[in-house]
Coordinates of C-alpha atoms and ligand atoms in Angstrom, one line a residue:
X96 CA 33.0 -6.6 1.0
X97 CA 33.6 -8.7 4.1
X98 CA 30.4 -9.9 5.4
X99 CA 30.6 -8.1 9.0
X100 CA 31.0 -4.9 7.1
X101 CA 27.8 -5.7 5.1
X102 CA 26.2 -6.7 8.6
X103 CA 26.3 -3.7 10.3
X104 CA 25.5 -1.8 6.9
X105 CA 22.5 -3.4 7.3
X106 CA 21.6 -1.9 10.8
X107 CA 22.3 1.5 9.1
X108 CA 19.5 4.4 8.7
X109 CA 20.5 4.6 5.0
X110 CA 20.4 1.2 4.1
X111 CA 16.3 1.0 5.7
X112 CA 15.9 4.2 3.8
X113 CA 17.0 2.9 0.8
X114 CA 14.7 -0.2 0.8
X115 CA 12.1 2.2 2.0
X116 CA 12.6 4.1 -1.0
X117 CA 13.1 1.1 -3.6
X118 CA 10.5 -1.1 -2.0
X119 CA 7.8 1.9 -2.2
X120 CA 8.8 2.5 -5.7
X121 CA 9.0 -0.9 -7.0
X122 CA 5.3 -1.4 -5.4
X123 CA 3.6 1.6 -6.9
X124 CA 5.1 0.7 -10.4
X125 CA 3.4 -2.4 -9.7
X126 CA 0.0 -1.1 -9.0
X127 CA 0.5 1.3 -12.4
X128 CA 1.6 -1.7 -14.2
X129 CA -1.4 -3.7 -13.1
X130 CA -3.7 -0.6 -13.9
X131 CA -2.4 -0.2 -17.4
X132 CA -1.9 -3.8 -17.8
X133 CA -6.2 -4.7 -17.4
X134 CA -6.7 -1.3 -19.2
X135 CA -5.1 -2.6 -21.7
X136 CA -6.5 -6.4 -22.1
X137 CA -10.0 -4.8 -21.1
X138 CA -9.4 -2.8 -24.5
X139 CA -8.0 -5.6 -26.7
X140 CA -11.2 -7.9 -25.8
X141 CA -13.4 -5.2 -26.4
X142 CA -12.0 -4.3 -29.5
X143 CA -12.3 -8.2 -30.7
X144 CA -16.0 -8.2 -29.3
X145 CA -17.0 -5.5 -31.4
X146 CA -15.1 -7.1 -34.7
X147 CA -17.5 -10.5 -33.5
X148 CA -20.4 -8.6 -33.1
X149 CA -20.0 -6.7 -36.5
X150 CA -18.9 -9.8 -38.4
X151 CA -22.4 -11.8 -36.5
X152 CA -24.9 -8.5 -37.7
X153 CA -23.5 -9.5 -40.8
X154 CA -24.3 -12.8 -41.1
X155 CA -27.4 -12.2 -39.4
X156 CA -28.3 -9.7 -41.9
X157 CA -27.3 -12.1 -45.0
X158 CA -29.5 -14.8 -43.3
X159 CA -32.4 -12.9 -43.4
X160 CA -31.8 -11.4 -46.6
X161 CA -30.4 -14.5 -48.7
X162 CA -31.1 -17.4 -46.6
X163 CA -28.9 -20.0 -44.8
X164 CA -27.1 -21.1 -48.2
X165 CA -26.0 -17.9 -48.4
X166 CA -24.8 -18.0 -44.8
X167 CA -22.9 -21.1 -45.0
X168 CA -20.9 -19.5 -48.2
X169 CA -20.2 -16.4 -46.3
X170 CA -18.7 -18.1 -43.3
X171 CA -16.0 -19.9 -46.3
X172 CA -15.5 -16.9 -47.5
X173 CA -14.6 -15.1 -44.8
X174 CA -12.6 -17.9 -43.0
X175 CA -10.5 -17.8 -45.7
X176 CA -10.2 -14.1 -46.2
X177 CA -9.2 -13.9 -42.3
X178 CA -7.3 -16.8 -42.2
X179 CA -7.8 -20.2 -41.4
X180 CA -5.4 -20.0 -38.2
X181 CA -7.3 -16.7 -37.1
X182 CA -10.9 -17.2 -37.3
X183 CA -13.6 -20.2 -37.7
X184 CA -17.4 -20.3 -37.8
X185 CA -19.3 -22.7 -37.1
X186 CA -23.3 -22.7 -37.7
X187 CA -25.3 -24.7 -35.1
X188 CA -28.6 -25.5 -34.8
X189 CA -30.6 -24.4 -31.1
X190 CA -29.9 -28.3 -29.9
X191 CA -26.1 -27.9 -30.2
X192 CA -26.3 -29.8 -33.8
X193 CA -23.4 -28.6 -36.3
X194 CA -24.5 -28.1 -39.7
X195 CA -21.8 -26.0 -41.1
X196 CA -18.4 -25.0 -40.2
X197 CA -14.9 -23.6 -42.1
X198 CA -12.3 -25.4 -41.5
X199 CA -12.0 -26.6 -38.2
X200 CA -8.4 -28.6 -38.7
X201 CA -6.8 -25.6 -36.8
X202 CA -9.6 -25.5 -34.1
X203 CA -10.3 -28.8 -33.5
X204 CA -9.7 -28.6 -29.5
X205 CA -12.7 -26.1 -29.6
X206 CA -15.9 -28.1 -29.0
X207 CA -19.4 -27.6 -29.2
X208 CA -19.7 -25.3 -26.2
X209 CA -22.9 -26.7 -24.4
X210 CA -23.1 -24.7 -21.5
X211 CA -22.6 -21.2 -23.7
X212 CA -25.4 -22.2 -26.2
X213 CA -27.6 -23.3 -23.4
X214 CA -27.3 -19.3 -21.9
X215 CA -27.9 -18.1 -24.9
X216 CA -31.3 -19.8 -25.1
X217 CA -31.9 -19.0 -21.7
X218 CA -31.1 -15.0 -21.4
X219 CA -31.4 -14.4 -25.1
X220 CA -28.0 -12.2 -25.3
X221 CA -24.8 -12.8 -27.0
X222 CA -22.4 -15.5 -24.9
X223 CA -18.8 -14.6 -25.2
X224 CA -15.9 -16.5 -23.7
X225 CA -12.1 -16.3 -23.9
X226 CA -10.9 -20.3 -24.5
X227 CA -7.0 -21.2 -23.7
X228 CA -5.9 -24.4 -26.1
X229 CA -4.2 -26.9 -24.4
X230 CA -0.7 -26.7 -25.7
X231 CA -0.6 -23.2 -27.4
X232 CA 0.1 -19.8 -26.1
X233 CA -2.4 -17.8 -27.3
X234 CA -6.2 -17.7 -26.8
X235 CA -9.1 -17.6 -28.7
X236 CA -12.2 -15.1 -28.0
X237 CA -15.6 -17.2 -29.0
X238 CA -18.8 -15.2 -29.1
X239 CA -22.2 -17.6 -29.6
X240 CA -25.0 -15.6 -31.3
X241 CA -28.4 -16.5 -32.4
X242 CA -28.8 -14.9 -36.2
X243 CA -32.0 -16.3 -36.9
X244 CA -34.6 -18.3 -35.7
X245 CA -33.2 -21.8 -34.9
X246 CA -30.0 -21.0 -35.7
X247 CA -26.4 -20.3 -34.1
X248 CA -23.5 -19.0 -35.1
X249 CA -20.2 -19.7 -33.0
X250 CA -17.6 -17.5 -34.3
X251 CA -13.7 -17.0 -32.9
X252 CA -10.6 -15.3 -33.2
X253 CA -7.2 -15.7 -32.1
X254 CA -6.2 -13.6 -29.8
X255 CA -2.4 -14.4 -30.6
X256 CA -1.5 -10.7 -31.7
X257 CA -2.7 -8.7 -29.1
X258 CA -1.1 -11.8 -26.8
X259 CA 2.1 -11.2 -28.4
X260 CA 2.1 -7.3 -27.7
X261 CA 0.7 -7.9 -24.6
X262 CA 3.7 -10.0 -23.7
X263 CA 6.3 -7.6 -25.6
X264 CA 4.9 -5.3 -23.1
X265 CA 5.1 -7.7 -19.7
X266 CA 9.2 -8.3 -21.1
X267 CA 9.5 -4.5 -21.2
X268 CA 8.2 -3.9 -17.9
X269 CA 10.0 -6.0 -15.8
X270 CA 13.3 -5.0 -17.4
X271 CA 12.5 -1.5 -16.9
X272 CA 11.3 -1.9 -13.7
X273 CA 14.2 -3.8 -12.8
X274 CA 16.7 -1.1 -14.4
X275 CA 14.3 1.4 -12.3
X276 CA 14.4 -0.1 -9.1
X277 CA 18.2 -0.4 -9.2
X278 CA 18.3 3.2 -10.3
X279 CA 16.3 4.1 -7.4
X280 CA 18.1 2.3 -4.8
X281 CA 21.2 3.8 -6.2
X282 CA 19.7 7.5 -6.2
X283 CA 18.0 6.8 -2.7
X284 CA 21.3 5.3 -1.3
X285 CA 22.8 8.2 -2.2
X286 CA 20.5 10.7 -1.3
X287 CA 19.7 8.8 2.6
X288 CA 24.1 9.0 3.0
X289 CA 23.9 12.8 2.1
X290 CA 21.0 13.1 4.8
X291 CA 22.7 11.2 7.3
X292 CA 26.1 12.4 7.2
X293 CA 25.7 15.1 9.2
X294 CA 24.4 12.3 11.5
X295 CA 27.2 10.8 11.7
X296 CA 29.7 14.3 11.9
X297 CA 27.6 14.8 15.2
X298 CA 28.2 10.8 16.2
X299 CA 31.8 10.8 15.4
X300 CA 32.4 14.4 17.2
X301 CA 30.4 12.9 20.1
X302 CA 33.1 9.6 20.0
X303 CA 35.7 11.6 20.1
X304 CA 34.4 14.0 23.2
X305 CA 34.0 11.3 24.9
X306 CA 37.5 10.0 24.5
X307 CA 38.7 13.8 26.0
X308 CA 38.8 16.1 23.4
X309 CA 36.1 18.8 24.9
X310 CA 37.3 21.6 22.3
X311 CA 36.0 19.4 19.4
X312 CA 33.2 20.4 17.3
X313 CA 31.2 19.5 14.8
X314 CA 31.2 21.2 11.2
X315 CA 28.4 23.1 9.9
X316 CA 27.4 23.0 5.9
X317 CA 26.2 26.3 6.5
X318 CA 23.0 25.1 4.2
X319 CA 20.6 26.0 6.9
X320 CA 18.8 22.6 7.2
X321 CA 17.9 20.3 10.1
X322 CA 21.1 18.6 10.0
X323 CA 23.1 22.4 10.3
X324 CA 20.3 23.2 13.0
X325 CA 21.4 19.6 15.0
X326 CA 25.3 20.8 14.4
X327 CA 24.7 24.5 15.8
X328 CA 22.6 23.1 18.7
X329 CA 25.3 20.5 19.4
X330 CA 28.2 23.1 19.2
X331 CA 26.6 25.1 21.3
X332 CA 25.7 22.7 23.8
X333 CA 29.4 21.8 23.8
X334 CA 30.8 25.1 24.2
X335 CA 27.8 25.5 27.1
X336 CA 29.2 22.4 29.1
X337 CA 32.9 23.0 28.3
X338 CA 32.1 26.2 29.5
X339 CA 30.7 25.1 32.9
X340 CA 33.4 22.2 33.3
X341 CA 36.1 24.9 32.9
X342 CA 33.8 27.3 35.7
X343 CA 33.7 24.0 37.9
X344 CA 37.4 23.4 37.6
X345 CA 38.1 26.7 38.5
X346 CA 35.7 27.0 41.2
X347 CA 36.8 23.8 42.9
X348 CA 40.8 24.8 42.4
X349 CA 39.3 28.7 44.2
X350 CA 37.6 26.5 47.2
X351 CA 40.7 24.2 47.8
X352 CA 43.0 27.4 48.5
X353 CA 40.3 29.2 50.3
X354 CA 38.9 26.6 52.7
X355 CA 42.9 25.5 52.9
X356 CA 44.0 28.7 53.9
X357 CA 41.8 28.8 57.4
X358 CA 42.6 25.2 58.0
X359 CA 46.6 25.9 57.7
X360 CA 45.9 28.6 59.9
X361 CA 44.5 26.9 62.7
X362 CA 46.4 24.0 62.7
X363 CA 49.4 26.1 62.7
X364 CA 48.1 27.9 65.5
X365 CA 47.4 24.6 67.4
X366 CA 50.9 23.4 66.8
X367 CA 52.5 26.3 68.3
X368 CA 50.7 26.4 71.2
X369 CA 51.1 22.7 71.6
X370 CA 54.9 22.6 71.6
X371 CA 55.2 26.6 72.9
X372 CA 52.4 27.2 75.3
X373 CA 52.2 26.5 79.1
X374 CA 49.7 28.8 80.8
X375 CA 45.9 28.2 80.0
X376 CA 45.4 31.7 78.6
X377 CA 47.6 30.2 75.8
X378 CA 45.0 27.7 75.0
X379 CA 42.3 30.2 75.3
X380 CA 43.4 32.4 73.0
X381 CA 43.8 29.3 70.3
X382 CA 40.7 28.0 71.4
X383 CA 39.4 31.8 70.6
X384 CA 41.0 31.7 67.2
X385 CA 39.7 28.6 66.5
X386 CA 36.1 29.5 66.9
X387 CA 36.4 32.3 65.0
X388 CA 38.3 30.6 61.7
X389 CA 35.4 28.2 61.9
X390 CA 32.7 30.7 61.8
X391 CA 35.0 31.8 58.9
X392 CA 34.7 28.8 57.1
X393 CA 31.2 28.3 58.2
X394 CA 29.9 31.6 56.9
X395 CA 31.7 30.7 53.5
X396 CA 30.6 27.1 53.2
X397 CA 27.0 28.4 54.1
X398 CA 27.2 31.5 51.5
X399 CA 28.9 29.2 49.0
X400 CA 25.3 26.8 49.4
X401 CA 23.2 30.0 49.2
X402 CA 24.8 31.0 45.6
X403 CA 24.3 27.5 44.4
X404 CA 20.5 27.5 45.4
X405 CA 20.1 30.6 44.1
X406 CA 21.2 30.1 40.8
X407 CA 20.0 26.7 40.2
X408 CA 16.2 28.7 41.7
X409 CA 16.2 26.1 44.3
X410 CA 16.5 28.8 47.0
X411 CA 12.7 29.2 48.1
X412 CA 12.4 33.4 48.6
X413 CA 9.8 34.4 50.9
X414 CA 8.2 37.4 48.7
X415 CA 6.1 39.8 50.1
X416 CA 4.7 43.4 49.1
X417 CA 8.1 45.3 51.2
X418 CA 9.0 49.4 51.0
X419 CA 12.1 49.1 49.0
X420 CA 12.8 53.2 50.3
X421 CA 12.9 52.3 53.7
X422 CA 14.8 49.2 53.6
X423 CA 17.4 51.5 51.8
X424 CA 17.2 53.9 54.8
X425 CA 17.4 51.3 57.0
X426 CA 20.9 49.7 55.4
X427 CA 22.1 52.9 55.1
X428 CA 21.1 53.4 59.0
X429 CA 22.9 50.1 60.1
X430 CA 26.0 50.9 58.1
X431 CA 26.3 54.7 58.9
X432 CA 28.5 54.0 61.8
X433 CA 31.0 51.3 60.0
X434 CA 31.7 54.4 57.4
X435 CA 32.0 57.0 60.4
X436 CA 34.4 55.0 62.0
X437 CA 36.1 54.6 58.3
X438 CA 36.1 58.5 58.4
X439 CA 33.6 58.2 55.5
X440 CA 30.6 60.4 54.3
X441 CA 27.6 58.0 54.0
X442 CA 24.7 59.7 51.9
X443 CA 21.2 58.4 51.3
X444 CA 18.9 59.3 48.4
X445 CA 16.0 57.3 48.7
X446 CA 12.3 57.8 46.8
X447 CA 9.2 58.8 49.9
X448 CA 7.8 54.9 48.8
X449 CA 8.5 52.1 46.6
X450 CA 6.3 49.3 47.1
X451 CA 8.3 46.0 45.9
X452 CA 7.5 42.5 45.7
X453 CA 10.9 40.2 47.0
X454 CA 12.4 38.6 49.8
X455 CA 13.6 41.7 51.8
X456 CA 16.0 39.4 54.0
X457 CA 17.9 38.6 50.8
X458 CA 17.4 42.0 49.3
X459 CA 18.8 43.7 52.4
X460 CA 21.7 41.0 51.8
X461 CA 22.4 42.1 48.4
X462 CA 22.3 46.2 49.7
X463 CA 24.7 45.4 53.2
X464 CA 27.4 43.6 50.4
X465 CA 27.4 46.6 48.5
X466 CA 27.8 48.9 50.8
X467 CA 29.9 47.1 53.0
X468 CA 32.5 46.6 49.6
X469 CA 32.0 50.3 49.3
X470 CA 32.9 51.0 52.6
X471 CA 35.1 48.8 52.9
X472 CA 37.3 49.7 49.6
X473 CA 37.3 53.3 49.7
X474 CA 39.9 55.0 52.3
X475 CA 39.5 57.6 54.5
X476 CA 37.8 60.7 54.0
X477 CA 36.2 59.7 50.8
X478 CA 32.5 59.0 50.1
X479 CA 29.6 56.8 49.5
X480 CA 26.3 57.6 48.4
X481 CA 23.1 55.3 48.2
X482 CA 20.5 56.5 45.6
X483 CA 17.0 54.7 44.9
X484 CA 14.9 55.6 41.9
X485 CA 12.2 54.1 39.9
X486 CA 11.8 53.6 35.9
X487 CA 8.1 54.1 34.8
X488 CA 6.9 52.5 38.5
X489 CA 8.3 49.2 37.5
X490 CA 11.7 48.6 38.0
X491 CA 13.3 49.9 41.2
X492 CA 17.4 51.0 40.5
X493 CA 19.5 51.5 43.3
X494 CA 23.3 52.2 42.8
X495 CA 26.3 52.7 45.3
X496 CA 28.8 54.9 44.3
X497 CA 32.0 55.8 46.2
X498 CA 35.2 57.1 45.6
X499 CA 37.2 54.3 46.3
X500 CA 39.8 52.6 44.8
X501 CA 38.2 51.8 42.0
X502 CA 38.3 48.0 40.1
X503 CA 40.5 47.8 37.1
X504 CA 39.3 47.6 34.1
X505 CA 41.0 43.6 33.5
X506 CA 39.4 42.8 36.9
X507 CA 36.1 44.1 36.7
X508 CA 34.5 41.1 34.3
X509 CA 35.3 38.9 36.7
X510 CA 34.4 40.7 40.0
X511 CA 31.5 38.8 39.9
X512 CA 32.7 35.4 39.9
X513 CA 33.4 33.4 42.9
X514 CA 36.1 33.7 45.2
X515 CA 37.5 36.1 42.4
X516 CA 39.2 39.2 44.9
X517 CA 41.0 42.0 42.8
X518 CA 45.4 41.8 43.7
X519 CA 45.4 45.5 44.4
X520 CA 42.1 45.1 47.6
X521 CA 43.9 42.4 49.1
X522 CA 44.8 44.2 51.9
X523 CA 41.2 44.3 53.4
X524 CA 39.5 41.2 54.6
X525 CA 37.0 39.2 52.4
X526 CA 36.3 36.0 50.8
X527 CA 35.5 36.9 47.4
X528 CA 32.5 36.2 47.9
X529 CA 29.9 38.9 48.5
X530 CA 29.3 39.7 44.8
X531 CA 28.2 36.6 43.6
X532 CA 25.9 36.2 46.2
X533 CA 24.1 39.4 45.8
X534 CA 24.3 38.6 41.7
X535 CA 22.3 35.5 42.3
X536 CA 19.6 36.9 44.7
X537 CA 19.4 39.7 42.5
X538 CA 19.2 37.3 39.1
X539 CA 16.4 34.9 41.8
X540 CA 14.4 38.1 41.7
X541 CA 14.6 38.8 38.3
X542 CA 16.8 41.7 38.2
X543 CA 20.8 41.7 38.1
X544 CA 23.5 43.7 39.1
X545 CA 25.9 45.8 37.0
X546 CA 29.2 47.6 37.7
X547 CA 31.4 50.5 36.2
X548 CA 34.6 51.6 37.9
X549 CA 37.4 54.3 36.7
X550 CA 40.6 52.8 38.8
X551 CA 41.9 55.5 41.5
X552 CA 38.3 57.6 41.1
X553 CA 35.9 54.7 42.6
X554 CA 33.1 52.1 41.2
X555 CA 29.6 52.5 41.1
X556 CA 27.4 49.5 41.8
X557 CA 23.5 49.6 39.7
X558 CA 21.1 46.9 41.4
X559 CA 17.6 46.7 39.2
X560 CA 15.0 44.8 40.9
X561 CA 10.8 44.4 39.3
X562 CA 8.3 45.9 41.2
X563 CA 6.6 43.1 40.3
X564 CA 7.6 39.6 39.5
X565 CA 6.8 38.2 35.8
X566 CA 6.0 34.4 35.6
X567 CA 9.1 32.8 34.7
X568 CA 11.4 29.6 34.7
X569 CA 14.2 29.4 37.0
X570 CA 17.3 32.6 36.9
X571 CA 19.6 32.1 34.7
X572 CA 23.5 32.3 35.6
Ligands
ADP1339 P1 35.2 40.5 48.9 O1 34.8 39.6 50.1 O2 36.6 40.4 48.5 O3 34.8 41.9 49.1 P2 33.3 40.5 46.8 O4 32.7 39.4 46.0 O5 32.3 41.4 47.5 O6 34.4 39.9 47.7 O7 34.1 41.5 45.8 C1 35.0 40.9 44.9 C2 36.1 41.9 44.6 O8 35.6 43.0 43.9 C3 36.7 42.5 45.8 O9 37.7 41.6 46.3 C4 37.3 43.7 45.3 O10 38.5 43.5 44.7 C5 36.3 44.1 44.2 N1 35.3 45.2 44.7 C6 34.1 44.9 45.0 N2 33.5 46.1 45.3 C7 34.4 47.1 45.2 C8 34.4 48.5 45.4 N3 33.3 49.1 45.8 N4 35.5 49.2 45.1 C9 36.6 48.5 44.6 N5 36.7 47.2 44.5 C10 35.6 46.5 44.7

């Protein structure tokens, strides 16, 4: 593996995790190892104390019984029935003088141990110690015990089989643990690349988006865990922002023709009177036009900035406790004489009262674009009628219904977006949009707007605003 590969393996999640995971293992079989390791030397020692201390009673119990004769034969005896290479005696007097021993030819590098006799005098209690000979592996456990008055017996024992399983068990250790450790590296290398895959799905998906391919996306298991959860969230926020970038293409393509449109006008207008015109009532009457294209393109630029605010809940209303009836009447009122002169029935259904909290500037914005668009799409002699009613005093409905020309059914999603205008309503002035407007102060107080529409029959418009306003984050789009 070529060693910038193993590098940046190295910076990876799954290679950490994977020493995480061996390093914690190979440290808590350490600690066990250690635990069973002195459990098992403490019982090996105690286990050769006891055969010491049995083996001195013994003695002890000959001494007083038969005398020191009998002592010194039982200490042959016994050497010899144990094994000169696994136990001596030796019998000391309380000044550290030797006056029997077995056969010491084995145990010659164990000496008269001063310091051990002289704590037996002093605490009167059985001195054991654990010797290491130079030169040989295993160790000898000595006890020093006073059987009788005067006298000392130093007995030991090799310690060389429990050494040896002691150290068949240290061999097999460390190759399990090694075997382990490798197993577990393996198992969590494994286990951290399955974790991190989806990871690194999401990464590549990401790399690739940002090279230009928006409609990518990245695959979910479908197992339900945190890396499926990451996956969905991501997909969705992709479609979300594709989504948008599509809305902002469009939008930007809609403001190019409309704001174009004006500007052709005018400077078309300008040209031709340039070139054509002599008198100043020429001039006056571009200079007329003019005016009025720009307040054209004002009012739209301005609108255009109001929809923004109010979606993005930038737009600051300025609520108050209003009559939501009377400012009904009141649109109907300034409107009445835009439908006469339409030859159109206006009719007004309003509650006695409806107290509302909301900005009743923007409200009465949202009501004149409705019933202007009602007005203004619905041809002589037909009708528009203006109802406000109430669900369990807390929503206030009010919907606009004429018998206009209606919205196809293809069209009418979309009404609502900007600058969208339906082929067939061409004919009549507008900018497309009056809808989206009154959408997003609707949506900035909490309610919305819906439509239905049979095409040829006529649309009705349902505006649903709180009485009150909930707590809430910003409208949504
Ligand atoms: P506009 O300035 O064109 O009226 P709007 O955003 O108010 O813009 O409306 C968008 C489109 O929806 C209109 O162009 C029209 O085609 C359609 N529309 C709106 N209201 C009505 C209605 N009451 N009857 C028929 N069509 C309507």
């Amino acid at each position: 593996m070529p060693l910038k590969r193993l590098r940046s393996y190295r910076k990876t999640l799954a290679f950490r995790l994977t020493l995480w995971y061996a390093g914690v293992f190979a440290v808590s079989s350490c600690v066990a190892f250690l635990l069973f390791y002195t459990l098992i030397t403490s019982f090996f020692r105690d286990r050769t104390d006891q055969e010491l201390l049995g083996q001195a009673r013994e003695f002890s119990t000959v001494l007083a019984s038969r005398g020191l004769e009998a002592v010194k034969s039982l200490a042959m005896l016994e050497a010899q029935a144990g094994g000169v290479k696994k136990v001596f005696f030796r019998l000391l007097s309380s000044n550290g003088q030797v006056f029997s021993s077995s056969n010491m030819s084995y145990w010659q590098d164990i000496d008269i141990r001063d310091a051990a006799i002289k704590e037996l005098l002093r605490a009167n209690r059985s001195v054991f110690e654990t010797i290491a000979i130079p030169n040989r592996k295993d160790k000898v456990r000595v006890l020093h015990v006073m059987i009788g008055t005067g006298v000392v017996l130093q007995i030991g024992q090799s310690m060389e089989t429990d050494s040896r399983f002691i150290d068949a068990f240290k061999n097999i250790f460390v190759i399990t643990m090694v075997l382990l450790i490798a197993f577990a590296a393996g198992l969590g290398w494994f286990m951290a690349r399955r974790a991190v895959s989806g990871v690194e799905a999401v990464t590549r998906t990401a790399q690739e988006i940002s090279g230009g391919t928006l409609d990518k996306r990245v695959p979910v298991g479908g197992r339900g865990d945190e890396i499926d959860q990451l996956a969905t969230t991501f997909n969705q926020m992709l479609g979300r922002i594709q989504t948008l970038i599509t809305e902002i293409k469009e939008m930007s393509d809609n403001i190019a023709h409309d704001l174009k449109s004006p500007i052709t006008r005018m400077r078309g207008l300008a040209e031709v009177t340039l070139t054509t015109g002599n008198e100043i009532g020429e001039y006056k009457s571009m200079a007329a036009s003019t005016v009025e294209e720009c307040d054209r393109l004002l009012d739209m630029i301005n609108t255009m900035l109001m929809i923004t605010k109010a979606e993005s809940g930038v737009h600051q209303l300025d609520e108050k406790t209003m009559d939501m009836a009377r400012l009904v009447r009141d649109v109907c009122e300034l409107l009445e004489p835009m439908a006469e002169d339409r030859g159109l029935h206006l009719g007004c259904e309003t509650l006695e009262t409806f107290p509302l909290v909301g900005d009743p500037r923007m409200i009465q914005r949202i009501l004149s674009n409705l019933l202007d668009n009602a007005i203004k799409y619905t041809p002589s002699g037909g009708s528009v009628k203006v109802s406000l009613s109430e669900i369990d005093g807390r929503e206030a409905i009010v919907t606009v219904q004429d018998t206009g020309m209606g919205i196809p059914p293809d069209d009418l999603p979309h009404i609502f977006e900007r600058f969208y205008r339906c082929d067939h309503s061409r004919s009549e002035p507008g900018t497309g949009l009056g809808l989206s407007l009154a959408r997003a102060l609707a949506r900035a107080h909490h309610g919305d707007i819906t439509a239905t529409s049979t095409l040829g029959q006529g649309s009705t418009f349902t505006l649903t605003l709180p009485k009150t306003r909930a707590p809430q984050a910003t409208a949504s789009t």
